[in-house]
XYZ file of C-alpha atoms in Angstrom:
686
model
C 111.288 138.476 94.810
C 107.976 137.139 93.429
C 107.826 133.526 92.283
C 105.715 134.443 89.244
C 105.125 137.730 87.445
C 102.731 138.014 84.485
C 102.692 141.500 82.978
C 100.352 143.086 80.415
C 99.339 139.823 78.711
C 97.277 140.016 75.513
C 95.690 137.072 73.722
C 92.931 136.892 71.109
C 91.095 134.152 69.223
C 89.915 135.568 65.930
C 88.087 138.796 66.755
C 87.475 137.779 70.348
C 89.727 139.306 73.005
C 90.537 136.737 75.713
C 93.254 138.538 77.703
C 93.419 142.318 77.507
C 96.446 143.644 79.374
C 96.171 141.075 82.159
C 98.699 141.431 84.988
C 99.182 139.481 88.215
C 101.876 137.835 90.343
C 102.456 135.187 93.016
C 104.813 134.819 95.967
C 106.623 131.561 96.897
C 104.295 129.195 98.752
C 101.170 131.258 97.996
C 97.852 129.532 97.172
C 95.695 131.365 94.616
C 92.299 130.455 93.164
C 91.583 131.565 89.585
C 87.864 132.083 88.903
C 85.633 133.475 86.169
C 82.958 132.484 83.682
C 83.603 129.643 81.225
C 85.562 131.051 78.293
C 86.935 134.044 80.219
C 90.555 132.913 79.752
C 91.441 130.880 82.864
C 92.884 127.900 80.973
C 94.507 130.243 78.436
C 96.337 132.027 81.251
C 97.383 128.695 82.779
C 98.838 127.514 79.469
C 100.715 130.790 78.924
C 102.271 130.542 82.406
C 103.171 126.890 81.749
C 104.735 127.761 78.378
C 102.223 125.713 76.382
C 100.889 128.907 74.707
C 102.569 132.151 73.749
C 100.933 135.482 74.524
C 100.658 137.958 71.644
C 102.075 140.646 73.934
C 103.280 140.870 77.498
C 105.742 138.878 79.552
C 105.741 135.958 82.008
C 108.730 135.423 84.288
C 109.371 132.679 86.838
C 111.851 133.058 89.677
C 115.286 131.827 88.629
C 115.818 128.151 89.400
C 112.105 127.541 89.977
C 109.956 125.144 88.011
C 106.230 125.139 87.194
C 104.191 121.964 86.661
C 100.917 122.063 84.694
C 98.010 119.626 85.009
C 96.721 119.402 81.457
C 93.154 118.385 80.623
C 94.672 116.064 77.992
C 97.661 114.414 79.739
C 100.489 112.771 77.823
C 101.146 109.315 79.329
C 103.145 106.290 78.175
C 100.538 103.654 77.240
C 102.921 100.685 77.482
C 103.905 101.307 81.107
C 102.023 100.000 84.107
C 100.115 102.497 86.221
C 102.735 102.417 88.970
C 105.667 102.612 86.553
C 104.148 105.705 84.954
C 103.641 107.297 88.375
C 107.247 106.471 89.285
C 108.490 108.099 86.083
C 107.868 111.413 87.869
C 111.219 110.821 89.566
C 113.302 111.051 86.408
C 115.963 113.154 88.114
C 115.979 110.939 91.188
C 116.391 107.803 89.078
C 119.267 109.454 87.228
C 120.954 110.302 90.530
C 120.581 106.705 91.733
C 122.233 105.442 88.544
C 125.023 108.014 88.910
C 125.574 107.051 92.566
C 125.870 103.361 91.613
C 128.362 104.212 88.895
C 130.516 106.257 91.267
C 130.338 103.568 93.964
C 131.617 100.894 91.574
C 134.415 103.215 90.405
C 135.486 103.698 94.049
C 136.153 99.963 94.414
C 139.309 100.163 92.285
C 140.297 103.821 92.731
C 143.231 104.957 94.853
C 144.819 108.163 96.111
C 143.564 111.454 94.695
C 141.133 109.681 92.374
C 139.477 107.971 95.358
C 139.224 111.296 97.228
C 137.620 112.917 94.188
C 135.094 110.077 93.833
C 134.261 110.184 97.544
C 133.517 113.915 97.348
C 131.404 113.360 94.244
C 129.538 110.520 95.964
C 128.873 112.762 98.974
C 127.470 115.467 96.672
C 125.204 112.965 94.915
C 123.939 111.645 98.253
C 122.983 115.169 99.333
C 121.072 115.711 96.087
C 119.418 112.302 96.485
C 118.256 113.213 99.954
C 116.862 116.550 98.736
C 115.005 114.796 95.901
C 113.337 112.221 98.150
C 116.171 109.801 98.739
C 115.238 106.173 99.098
C 111.711 106.697 100.464
C 109.969 107.352 97.139
C 108.229 103.962 96.986
C 106.181 104.821 100.044
C 105.388 108.261 98.602
C 104.241 106.799 95.263
C 101.930 104.331 96.993
C 100.537 106.976 99.368
C 99.642 109.400 96.573
C 98.140 106.721 94.312
C 96.051 105.408 97.206
C 94.999 108.949 98.134
C 93.715 109.529 94.591
C 91.602 106.375 94.677
C 93.816 103.688 93.108
C 94.069 100.233 94.666
C 97.086 97.905 94.795
C 95.377 95.583 92.313
C 95.381 98.388 89.719
C 99.090 99.190 90.001
C 99.996 96.635 87.327
C 97.357 97.694 84.771
C 98.776 99.127 81.562
C 98.151 102.839 81.103
C 96.597 102.162 77.708
C 93.832 100.131 79.410
C 92.856 102.850 81.884
C 89.668 104.878 81.544
C 89.788 108.596 80.815
C 89.064 109.415 84.436
C 91.796 107.079 85.677
C 94.301 108.667 83.293
C 93.338 112.090 84.629
C 93.980 110.947 88.198
C 97.277 109.338 87.193
C 98.424 112.591 85.577
C 97.596 114.425 88.814
C 99.526 111.821 90.833
C 102.604 112.268 88.601
C 102.472 116.032 88.976
C 102.187 115.835 92.775
C 105.099 113.372 92.886
C 107.254 115.693 90.776
C 106.735 118.433 93.384
C 107.405 121.555 91.261
C 107.793 124.979 92.877
C 104.516 126.113 91.291
C 101.557 123.786 90.740
C 99.218 124.882 87.941
C 96.043 122.865 88.580
C 93.306 123.231 85.966
C 90.199 121.505 87.356
C 92.109 118.892 89.415
C 88.877 117.498 90.918
C 87.242 116.575 87.590
C 87.766 112.817 88.087
C 87.975 112.697 91.890
C 85.289 111.377 94.200
C 84.635 113.071 97.537
C 87.308 111.064 99.380
C 89.857 111.961 96.697
C 88.964 115.645 96.913
C 89.353 115.667 100.674
C 92.695 113.856 100.383
C 93.921 116.400 97.821
C 92.878 119.271 100.102
C 94.835 117.691 102.949
C 97.895 117.076 100.752
C 97.992 120.637 99.419
C 97.494 122.260 102.832
C 99.598 119.969 105.023
C 102.318 118.361 102.885
C 103.011 120.356 99.727
C 105.178 123.395 100.405
C 105.206 125.042 96.978
C 102.855 127.601 95.419
C 99.495 126.666 93.881
C 97.490 128.376 91.129
C 94.171 126.539 90.911
C 91.148 126.627 88.637
C 88.332 124.624 90.229
C 84.547 124.543 90.340
C 84.742 122.842 93.748
C 83.927 125.679 96.153
C 84.863 123.643 99.233
C 88.286 122.976 97.683
C 88.825 126.695 97.091
C 87.685 127.486 100.627
C 90.117 124.955 102.122
C 93.221 125.567 100.004
C 93.526 129.135 98.703
C 94.192 132.406 100.514
C 93.581 134.738 97.559
C 91.128 134.785 94.652
C 91.974 136.246 91.247
C 88.907 136.783 89.055
C 89.256 137.220 85.299
C 86.667 139.633 83.942
C 86.734 141.230 80.488
C 90.292 140.013 79.957
C 91.706 141.580 83.117
C 92.179 140.477 86.717
C 90.454 141.622 89.892
C 92.039 140.399 93.120
C 90.325 139.563 96.413
C 91.990 138.526 99.688
C 90.758 135.384 101.411
C 89.118 132.164 100.240
C 86.099 131.662 97.988
C 83.486 132.452 100.650
C 85.209 135.746 101.430
C 85.434 136.465 97.693
C 81.659 136.061 97.268
C 80.981 138.637 99.958
C 83.586 141.111 98.718
C 82.524 140.744 95.077
C 78.897 141.395 95.974
C 79.838 144.600 97.814
C 82.113 145.685 94.958
C 79.499 145.095 92.268
C 76.815 146.776 94.330
C 79.043 149.839 94.594
C 79.825 149.669 90.870
C 76.147 149.389 89.989
C 75.280 152.431 92.119
C 78.038 154.481 90.489
C 76.938 153.307 87.023
C 73.268 154.114 87.676
C 74.133 157.548 89.138
C 76.176 158.360 86.046
C 73.417 157.148 83.712
C 70.882 159.275 85.629
C 73.139 162.322 85.224
C 73.476 161.627 81.478
C 69.691 161.360 81.120
C 69.179 164.687 82.909
C 71.659 166.354 80.560
C 69.957 164.814 77.520
C 66.567 166.041 78.740
C 67.920 169.602 79.154
C 69.462 169.528 75.668
C 66.211 168.297 74.074
C 64.214 170.995 75.855
C 66.385 173.981 74.950
C 68.159 172.993 71.729
C 65.779 175.111 69.573
C 65.005 178.015 71.940
C 66.818 180.984 73.412
C 69.212 178.684 75.218
C 70.176 176.783 72.061
C 73.807 177.922 72.248
C 74.056 176.817 75.879
C 72.360 173.531 75.013
C 74.834 172.946 72.176
C 77.758 173.519 74.561
C 76.322 171.061 77.063
C 75.828 168.522 74.245
C 79.509 168.733 73.325
C 80.456 168.348 76.987
C 78.121 165.358 77.363
C 79.563 163.635 74.300
C 83.107 164.042 75.676
C 82.003 162.672 79.073
C 80.374 159.632 77.452
C 83.481 159.017 75.357
C 86.047 159.470 78.128
C 84.407 158.681 81.480
C 81.500 156.273 80.880
C 81.548 153.523 83.493
C 81.091 149.919 82.416
C 77.954 148.176 83.595
C 79.014 145.467 86.086
C 78.827 141.886 84.856
C 75.718 140.392 86.475
C 75.495 136.719 87.428
C 72.096 136.625 89.089
C 70.101 139.461 87.635
C 67.303 137.413 86.050
C 64.689 135.703 88.188
C 63.989 132.029 87.517
C 60.334 131.380 86.740
C 59.934 127.662 86.121
C 56.589 125.984 85.384
C 54.955 124.046 88.223
C 55.077 120.267 87.944
C 52.021 118.061 88.600
C 51.891 116.432 92.034
C 53.336 112.916 92.280
C 52.206 110.110 94.599
C 53.433 110.026 98.199
C 56.016 107.340 97.417
C 58.292 108.287 94.548
C 60.598 105.246 94.535
C 60.783 101.976 96.484
C 63.802 99.651 96.600
C 63.656 96.356 98.518
C 66.410 93.759 98.940
C 68.288 95.088 95.909
C 71.631 93.547 95.003
C 73.872 94.119 92.010
C 77.324 92.874 91.098
C 79.468 92.920 87.989
C 81.941 90.473 86.547
C 84.589 92.210 84.487
C 85.117 90.286 81.300
C 86.184 91.036 77.717
C 82.981 92.836 76.632
C 82.987 95.326 79.505
C 84.618 98.647 78.761
C 87.490 99.528 81.079
C 86.154 103.062 81.444
C 82.636 102.076 82.490
C 81.386 102.367 86.052
C 81.376 98.593 86.495
C 85.096 98.518 85.632
C 86.078 101.357 87.972
C 87.764 100.258 91.183
C 88.836 96.731 90.221
C 90.743 94.991 87.487
C 89.553 91.418 87.136
C 86.894 89.293 88.741
C 83.677 90.089 90.554
C 82.626 93.279 92.312
C 79.540 93.783 94.468
C 78.091 97.259 93.980
C 75.332 97.046 96.592
C 73.773 94.222 98.554
C 70.359 93.868 100.223
C 69.604 97.570 99.767
C 66.301 98.920 101.113
C 65.198 102.455 100.324
C 62.008 104.532 100.248
C 61.994 107.980 98.640
C 58.964 110.107 99.466
C 57.512 113.082 97.628
C 59.426 116.320 98.138
C 62.557 114.714 99.593
C 66.025 115.641 98.334
C 68.387 112.662 98.171
C 72.112 112.882 97.592
C 73.717 109.623 96.423
C 77.429 109.627 97.290
C 80.310 107.180 97.374
C 83.645 106.430 95.701
C 84.050 106.095 91.949
C 82.662 102.754 90.847
C 80.505 102.233 93.949
C 77.363 101.735 91.841
C 75.619 105.101 92.142
C 74.633 105.352 88.475
C 73.785 101.637 88.358
C 71.343 102.080 91.252
C 69.627 105.020 89.547
C 69.358 103.105 86.283
C 67.856 100.150 88.182
C 65.223 102.461 89.729
C 64.429 103.786 86.240
C 64.080 100.226 84.929
C 67.060 100.577 82.588
C 69.216 97.980 84.387
C 68.139 94.611 85.845
C 68.983 93.763 89.457
C 70.555 90.461 90.475
C 67.957 90.214 93.247
C 65.312 92.380 94.864
C 62.988 94.945 93.336
C 63.134 98.653 92.457
C 60.103 100.516 91.176
C 58.753 104.030 90.756
C 55.629 105.299 92.473
C 52.379 106.593 91.018
C 52.025 109.764 88.904
C 55.779 110.158 88.606
C 57.143 112.307 85.774
C 60.908 111.788 85.548
C 63.439 114.321 84.319
C 66.786 112.496 83.965
C 70.104 114.271 83.413
C 72.693 111.642 82.495
C 76.389 112.285 83.005
C 76.962 110.794 79.560
C 76.745 113.769 77.222
C 73.606 113.614 75.121
C 73.462 114.916 71.592
C 71.991 118.372 71.105
C 71.056 119.787 67.688
C 74.071 121.738 66.540
C 72.088 123.811 64.051
C 69.881 125.476 66.709
C 70.545 128.491 68.877
C 69.953 128.023 72.594
C 66.498 129.630 72.845
C 65.243 127.584 69.892
C 66.576 124.419 71.549
C 64.705 125.291 74.747
C 61.474 125.847 72.834
C 61.804 122.513 71.018
C 62.789 120.538 74.122
C 59.876 121.830 76.200
C 57.395 121.180 73.408
C 58.720 117.627 73.040
C 58.363 116.914 76.774
C 55.013 118.663 77.125
C 52.931 118.329 73.944
C 50.382 121.085 73.725
C 52.456 123.504 75.768
C 54.391 126.126 73.831
C 56.957 128.637 74.989
C 57.214 132.034 73.351
C 60.514 133.280 71.994
C 60.727 135.897 74.750
C 60.019 133.296 77.463
C 62.691 131.013 75.970
C 65.177 133.902 75.855
C 64.352 134.759 79.467
C 65.000 131.151 80.479
C 68.297 131.156 78.582
C 69.265 134.402 80.300
C 68.420 132.927 83.696
C 70.957 130.187 82.925
C 73.649 132.744 82.107
C 73.312 132.870 78.318
C 73.811 136.571 77.585
C 72.674 138.499 74.529
C 75.422 137.381 72.129
C 75.462 133.814 73.502
C 71.757 133.434 72.718
C 72.547 133.765 69.034
C 75.347 131.162 69.017
C 74.660 127.760 67.497
C 74.817 124.880 69.982
C 77.254 123.141 67.668
C 79.972 125.739 68.356
C 79.352 125.949 72.114
C 81.595 124.358 74.739
C 80.640 121.197 76.634
C 79.806 123.287 79.690
C 77.497 125.563 77.692
C 75.676 122.578 76.151
C 75.287 121.040 79.648
C 73.794 124.323 80.848
C 71.319 124.320 77.958
C 70.295 120.703 78.713
C 69.770 121.546 82.388
C 67.678 124.609 81.541
C 65.438 122.534 79.252
C 65.112 119.777 81.865
C 64.207 122.154 84.687
C 61.632 123.949 82.541
C 59.925 120.727 81.388
C 57.620 120.500 84.457
C 58.877 117.180 85.848
C 57.987 116.275 89.421
C 61.083 114.097 89.933
C 64.557 115.237 88.881
C 67.352 112.666 88.706
C 70.643 114.490 88.179
C 73.792 112.420 87.587
C 76.892 114.610 88.028
C 75.187 117.735 86.660
C 78.058 120.107 87.546
C 80.870 118.139 85.863
C 81.213 120.701 83.068
C 79.755 123.764 84.779
C 81.643 126.750 86.111
C 80.925 127.952 89.642
C 78.351 130.548 88.586
C 76.388 127.936 86.629
C 76.510 125.505 89.580
C 75.182 128.256 91.852
C 72.368 128.922 89.397
C 71.492 125.195 89.409
C 71.369 125.294 93.217
C 68.941 128.190 93.048
C 66.758 126.367 90.526
C 66.339 123.158 92.569
C 66.323 124.756 96.032
C 63.416 124.069 98.362
C 60.579 126.593 97.994
C 60.914 129.605 100.275
C 58.190 131.677 101.923
C 57.426 133.309 98.564
C 57.064 129.806 97.034
C 60.097 130.306 94.817
C 61.966 127.055 94.267
C 61.377 123.514 93.072
C 58.542 121.628 94.779
C 59.283 118.160 93.381
C 61.641 115.363 94.424
C 65.373 115.384 93.706
C 67.803 112.454 93.415
C 71.284 113.884 93.003
C 74.477 111.951 92.251
C 77.381 114.292 92.819
C 80.850 114.780 94.291
C 80.113 118.510 94.667
C 79.844 118.894 98.451
C 78.574 122.469 98.250
C 75.761 121.425 95.894
C 74.800 118.468 98.119
C 74.833 120.619 101.254
C 72.606 123.299 99.757
C 70.028 121.019 98.106
C 69.837 117.637 99.897
C 68.189 116.603 103.173
C 68.813 112.835 102.858
C 71.904 110.851 101.873
C 72.418 107.367 100.502
C 76.081 106.503 101.065
C 77.572 103.585 99.091
C 80.937 102.447 100.455
C 82.266 100.793 97.289
C 82.335 97.321 98.895
C 78.655 96.451 98.680
C 77.595 98.256 101.857
C 75.261 101.250 102.118
C 74.006 103.714 104.717
C 70.926 105.938 104.829
C 71.445 109.257 106.626
C 68.948 112.038 107.291
C 70.781 115.327 106.783
C 73.261 116.926 104.388
C 76.886 116.083 103.642
C 78.465 118.315 106.287
C 76.281 116.769 108.994
C 77.143 113.251 107.814
C 80.851 114.065 107.638
C 80.760 115.530 111.154
C 79.183 112.306 112.406
C 81.866 110.226 110.662
C 84.591 112.306 112.303
C 83.002 111.779 115.713
C 82.806 108.021 115.093
C 86.429 107.943 113.934
C 87.617 109.799 117.023
C 85.646 107.421 119.233
C 87.160 104.405 117.440
C 90.638 105.888 117.848
C 90.006 106.536 121.542
C 88.679 102.987 122.046
C 91.677 101.524 120.215
C 94.107 103.635 122.259
C 92.400 102.568 125.502
C 92.532 98.904 124.454
C 96.225 99.301 123.619
C 96.932 100.918 127.007
C 95.157 98.085 128.788
C 97.061 95.455 126.803
C 100.379 97.182 127.471
C 99.586 97.441 131.187
C 98.733 93.736 131.238
C 101.947 92.869 129.379
C 103.960 95.048 131.764
C 102.511 93.272 134.807
C 103.352 89.909 133.256
C 106.940 90.992 132.603
C 107.289 92.309 136.152
C 105.948 89.045 137.554
C 108.335 87.045 135.375
C 111.250 89.262 136.395
C 110.376 88.920 140.087
C 110.153 85.157 139.716
C 113.456 85.028 137.851
C 115.192 87.172 140.480
C 113.968 84.936 143.307
C 115.017 81.734 141.519
C 118.487 82.187 140.065
C 119.582 79.742 137.354
C 121.035 76.433 138.488
C 124.791 76.596 138.997
C 124.926 80.382 139.346
C 126.109 82.143 142.475
C 123.951 85.081 143.306
C 125.930 88.131 144.348
C 125.208 89.186 147.858
C 124.066 92.698 148.564
C 124.922 94.728 151.608
C 122.339 92.741 153.541
C 122.729 89.495 151.694
C 120.031 90.131 149.081
C 120.147 90.254 145.241
C 120.177 93.999 144.405
C 118.206 95.186 141.371
C 116.781 91.752 140.638
C 119.450 91.342 137.879
C 122.398 90.029 139.874
C 121.926 86.555 138.455
C 122.520 87.806 134.871
C 125.992 87.039 133.409
C 128.062 90.154 132.617
C 128.113 89.463 128.855
C 124.333 89.173 128.698
C 123.906 92.306 130.845
C 126.072 94.362 128.468
C 124.320 92.930 125.418
C 120.930 93.878 126.876
C 122.122 97.426 127.620
C 123.339 97.750 124.017
C 120.038 96.397 122.666
C 117.973 98.810 124.743
C 120.168 101.751 123.742
C 119.919 100.851 120.043
C 116.122 100.661 120.175
C 115.897 103.998 122.010
C 117.967 105.622 119.247
C 115.663 104.070 116.625
C 112.566 105.441 118.396
C 114.096 108.924 118.708
C 114.861 108.893 114.971
C 111.299 107.839 114.129
C 109.807 110.513 116.376
C 111.729 113.148 114.405
C 110.046 112.173 111.115
C 106.969 114.038 109.818
C 105.228 110.784 108.882
C 105.261 109.607 112.518
C 104.514 112.809 114.387
C 101.465 113.397 112.162
C 100.202 109.890 113.061
C 98.860 110.408 116.573
C 98.347 106.709 117.417
C 101.800 105.638 116.255
C 103.450 108.599 117.968
C 101.708 107.788 121.265
C 102.680 104.117 121.007
C 106.331 104.971 120.373
C 106.433 107.417 123.280
C 104.983 104.792 125.630
C 107.490 102.202 124.389
C 110.318 104.682 124.902
C 109.250 105.261 128.504
C 109.255 101.539 129.257
C 112.628 100.964 127.594
C 114.197 103.914 129.395
C 113.175 102.396 132.725
C 114.591 99.014 131.706
C 117.819 100.660 130.563
C 118.154 102.459 133.911
C 117.747 99.181 135.852
C 120.356 97.387 133.740
C 122.839 100.275 133.947
C 122.448 100.438 137.740
C 123.330 96.724 137.949
C 126.312 97.245 135.640
C 127.548 100.206 137.751
C 127.061 98.217 140.953
C 129.278 95.448 139.652
C 131.857 97.851 138.254
C 131.985 99.709 141.569
C 132.211 96.500 143.542
């Protein structure tokens, strides 16, 4: 039986059809990615499945006894609670069970007879439900998920009302993951996550969470890692593709190519028929021509194929920027720190990552950016990425050191803080005005402005919409189009894909890609702040990595190459640590053996060593009193049971170092237990 079935859903906003007979389903444990252009109905479908919206027609059914959890873009949180208390409130049912168990336990203290038996059975039932709901190990789970999503212990006590918007978004995600519903409905879960948080979420969803996932995300690496099926919404209906996002891109291209060929063949056939009708409609074959006209009209009405939706049909033709100097930006000995005090907004970058006191963003940073290089600036939230860029631009003073721009540099800066756009202009008019403002004396014709808008995925109807009624993503797209067409030789892009759908992000990649053999592409310098790993990989050849603790690293290469190097370093560190541990354990074992040999050769004063068959002290333990021997056997046995229990837990067997350490300890203890039991058997047999 399917976990979710959505059948023939219809939903409209005014005259605009959002969902038009949409149907799809999901199996238990399945991971599905939901994709499509902004405004195609992804969030609408999510809300209908979650019960937050009602479809005008159609039906949604969830498997009986199953529960869906929805990550809203506007989460409802209790402002008076601390961050950790709000996260822990996910366990409402578990907390209720704990209270019920305590109540039953106290009632058992005075109960007798049948009443006691009834309470004991009830207590046993509650304990089983407690265990299924997470039992008594939820504190560790809460901490692990909060840490994974980028929160520190020092933030656990902060009131929810004092958190930034991004922190509230991450807290809402943490609560949903802690609740563990049967179906996770994740609408852009990576919006407020840095790269480390995204990678942690990928790991959690693929390795720990056992339920089903329906995900809307513009993070292509996330979709590649997590989902096994893509559902695309197009013209209010769904088209399904097996595999992850990369497989979807290939299959969609083949499908649309086939559709386009069929469409063009049909249009060619229609044109031939129309030409025949025009030629013979007034001659001897007029009657035949009239019959073919009627047949053509019926064919157009009943069998006309839709033209496939095109995402990359218009070629980008951006103006060439003037050449900059060889050195675009120079940073020497730069340091910057913040002290959080009452005039600093909790949601600002300087407040992210700590609660009170001082935070060093970067220290003694040296950097040279040369003409034509593509730099990706990465690091955790609050590491100082935007602060560094603003210091280079001269907008923010450094505590020490210098940062300056090179000669003949024309900067195009896309800030992650949404800038105002004139709401009374349509997109092509905005592009004309923006380019004229940046380049006095240069004008762009209406057709050229419309072509530019089309290249950034503004279709015919969208080009006539006022910017004031457009979504945040559409306004961001318009700002990017104007920036890229303004002939700047240095582009500084701060989180440019935050509000873009995947197709728009792919178009941005194309616009700032290195020039190819045909000289298509952007020839200037790029400084990109982003958590979008796919964007960084496709556009950057240098990385500046801020660690969030004042440290920084310069790496030549893209994100995947850097990440591969970090994995190699981590494995080497783990191997070195394991080797050091083995050496230490071997040294400790030799010391214990030496001490045992010495103890066996020098029995305690006043004791009478038992004589072996040949007068020796068998086993080296004959000096040990019987009570101590039995106590040691019991201690060893108890510890072996503890180790076996730990080795059965998922937390331990997924931790390679801890698992190895426990196995080695078990081997040593088993040998010790065997020696002690042999001595005990020798005495018992004697």
